[in-house]
XYZ file of C-alpha atoms in Angstrom:
209
model
C -0.039 -0.074 -0.009
C 2.770 2.374 0.829
C 4.509 1.610 -2.483
C 1.162 2.422 -4.399
C 0.741 5.700 -2.547
C 4.132 6.865 -3.327
C 3.834 6.004 -7.179
C 0.658 7.869 -7.394
C 2.036 10.889 -5.583
C 5.059 10.725 -7.832
C 2.830 10.519 -10.887
C 0.810 13.517 -9.680
C 3.859 15.517 -9.474
C 4.816 14.634 -12.986
C 1.431 15.601 -14.342
C 1.422 18.893 -12.150
C 4.683 19.654 -13.763
C 3.373 18.897 -17.184
C 0.287 21.063 -16.703
C 2.032 23.986 -15.153
C 4.520 23.674 -17.764
C 1.581 24.034 -20.437
C 1.592 27.688 -20.148
C 5.259 27.943 -20.832
C 4.972 25.718 -23.920
C 2.471 28.148 -25.463
C 5.238 30.454 -26.105
C 7.368 27.892 -28.002
C 7.095 26.156 -31.276
C 5.252 22.726 -31.449
C 8.403 20.740 -32.058
C 10.290 22.283 -28.999
C 7.176 21.961 -26.990
C 7.118 18.149 -27.537
C 10.714 17.577 -27.048
C 10.577 19.321 -23.583
C 7.667 17.426 -22.630
C 8.975 14.112 -23.649
C 12.253 14.660 -22.173
C 10.422 15.766 -18.742
C 8.304 12.726 -18.764
C 10.913 10.321 -19.786
C 13.112 11.502 -16.809
C 10.454 11.443 -14.095
C 8.108 8.709 -14.751
C 8.777 5.796 -12.550
C 9.877 2.450 -14.016
C 7.520 0.674 -11.819
C 3.993 -0.491 -11.376
C 1.157 2.155 -12.024
C -2.431 1.645 -10.672
C -1.564 -1.770 -9.239
C -4.156 -4.048 -7.717
C -3.380 -6.880 -5.547
C -5.692 -9.951 -5.327
C -5.348 -12.720 -2.561
C -7.137 -16.018 -3.888
C -7.033 -19.439 -2.330
C -6.925 -22.509 -4.600
C -7.511 -26.047 -3.375
C -6.462 -29.334 -4.876
C -7.253 -32.890 -4.078
C -4.571 -35.593 -4.270
C -5.388 -39.285 -4.090
C -2.695 -41.879 -4.779
C -2.410 -45.526 -4.067
C 1.284 -46.060 -3.390
C 2.321 -44.887 -1.004
C -1.352 -44.464 0.101
C -2.251 -40.837 0.517
C -5.371 -38.568 0.566
C -4.816 -34.951 0.779
C -6.914 -31.764 0.392
C -4.508 -28.929 0.176
C -4.835 -25.241 -0.032
C -2.577 -22.574 -1.003
C -2.930 -18.738 -1.173
C -2.071 -16.935 -4.479
C -1.091 -13.249 -4.268
C -1.567 -11.648 -7.723
C -0.406 -8.141 -8.740
C -1.781 -6.533 -12.023
C -1.394 -3.355 -13.559
C 0.631 -1.406 -15.840
C 4.436 -1.550 -16.453
C 5.540 2.038 -17.290
C 8.954 0.641 -18.748
C 6.888 -0.476 -21.669
C 5.661 3.224 -22.334
C 7.287 5.423 -25.048
C 6.761 9.247 -23.825
C 7.089 10.405 -27.286
C 4.418 8.184 -28.552
C 2.157 7.626 -25.561
C 1.862 11.025 -23.748
C 0.298 13.569 -25.957
C -0.331 17.321 -25.258
C -3.120 19.262 -27.284
C -2.987 22.882 -26.138
C -5.692 24.044 -28.602
C -8.174 21.601 -26.645
C -6.118 21.494 -23.391
C -6.051 17.785 -23.360
C -3.511 15.433 -21.991
C -3.645 11.843 -23.327
C -1.889 9.167 -21.736
C -1.759 5.983 -23.650
C -1.045 3.071 -21.356
C 0.460 -0.299 -22.315
C -1.484 -3.534 -22.029
C -2.591 -4.322 -18.691
C -0.976 -7.453 -17.344
C -0.196 -9.630 -14.500
C 3.049 -8.401 -12.759
C 3.755 -11.013 -10.335
C 2.348 -14.071 -8.817
C 3.363 -15.790 -5.688
C 2.239 -18.776 -3.512
C 1.899 -19.301 0.225
C 3.035 -22.590 1.742
C 0.765 -25.505 1.786
C -2.257 -25.388 3.986
C -3.396 -29.081 4.955
C -7.133 -29.154 4.927
C -7.365 -32.760 5.329
C -4.859 -35.642 4.990
C -4.869 -39.396 5.478
C -1.541 -41.350 4.703
C 0.183 -44.376 5.229
C 3.284 -44.790 7.093
C 5.360 -45.138 4.083
C 3.889 -41.739 2.769
C 4.595 -40.221 5.819
C 8.314 -40.828 5.759
C 8.991 -40.032 2.011
C 11.272 -36.977 1.305
C 9.492 -34.172 -0.525
C 11.620 -33.756 -3.872
C 12.034 -30.797 -6.068
C 10.086 -32.770 -8.694
C 7.287 -33.340 -6.399
C 7.118 -29.704 -5.588
C 6.936 -28.749 -9.264
C 4.226 -31.308 -9.771
C 2.182 -29.983 -7.048
C 2.813 -26.329 -7.976
C 1.458 -27.064 -11.521
C -1.639 -28.611 -9.900
C -2.251 -25.232 -8.250
C -1.704 -23.257 -11.352
C -4.234 -25.371 -13.022
C -6.604 -25.018 -10.154
C -6.160 -21.029 -10.272
C -6.818 -21.295 -14.230
C -9.941 -23.202 -13.465
C -11.036 -20.418 -10.918
C -10.145 -17.844 -13.374
C -12.620 -19.185 -15.714
C -15.364 -19.894 -13.134
C -15.101 -16.718 -11.253
C -14.565 -13.000 -11.840
C -11.228 -12.717 -9.807
C -10.410 -9.342 -11.349
C -11.816 -7.039 -13.986
C -8.903 -6.023 -16.249
C -11.193 -3.502 -18.073
C -11.393 -1.249 -14.795
C -7.707 -1.218 -13.985
C -7.255 2.225 -15.335
C -9.769 3.863 -13.080
C -7.344 4.249 -10.206
C -5.213 6.524 -12.788
C -8.194 8.461 -13.913
C -9.496 8.847 -10.328
C -6.093 10.201 -8.950
C -4.907 12.208 -11.914
C -8.095 13.872 -13.621
C -8.725 16.239 -10.665
C -5.175 17.562 -10.891
C -5.670 18.384 -14.603
C -9.102 19.759 -14.162
C -7.726 22.304 -11.496
C -5.611 23.787 -14.274
C -8.635 23.571 -16.856
C -6.907 20.674 -18.656
C -8.768 17.387 -19.570
C -7.123 14.107 -19.044
C -7.703 11.211 -21.305
C -6.396 7.776 -20.182
C -6.258 4.979 -23.072
C -5.175 1.471 -22.736
C -3.426 -0.464 -25.613
C -5.972 -3.190 -25.784
C -8.501 -5.105 -23.638
C -7.183 -8.283 -21.967
C -9.170 -10.403 -19.424
C -7.920 -12.056 -16.531
C -7.811 -15.600 -17.679
C -5.904 -14.598 -20.712
C -3.405 -12.516 -18.819
C -2.958 -15.402 -16.427
C -2.218 -17.865 -19.104
C 0.279 -15.452 -20.661
C 2.002 -14.978 -17.230
C 2.268 -18.728 -16.456
C 3.563 -19.631 -19.895
C 6.410 -16.974 -19.455
C 7.194 -18.101 -16.047
C 7.257 -21.810 -16.259
């Protein structure tokens, strides 16, 4: 939460500098104005997450094996962070200033899952033989179980609305639009394309095997 507040405040300062600088830019030709703005933004925009939302979601798997005999119901909690990665933003193309209509347009990159981490196992129910109890947990076993939890999270993503990606830019508009309005400027926030949560989850897991 502290990191999110810091990022929002930093972006507010950047936008405020852009808006106040708009009066200065009016006295210069368009090419110089665009160059100054792009330079300002490229220096000050944080290479970090913007409008990040964090979702905590518990997935449950059931394991039933004959030898060594074991029946387990296990839960793990997934912590998912999603939002916009500003390192993918090109200030010269994605930040537009129209002094005629007093409009600032911010084109955000595609919303995506930025990180996914799992908690340790939470045993909900377990019955096992003595042989199963004394077996070592190998790296291969841990990888197999992680895949089961990832598949469970994929199923949950299809069944439930874990996160609405279409609304991720609302935080940016809510924090920055009033700042622009104070200087009689209009803020327009655009996203590159619409992606739903299940598709973003599949893309993230494919990139992080």
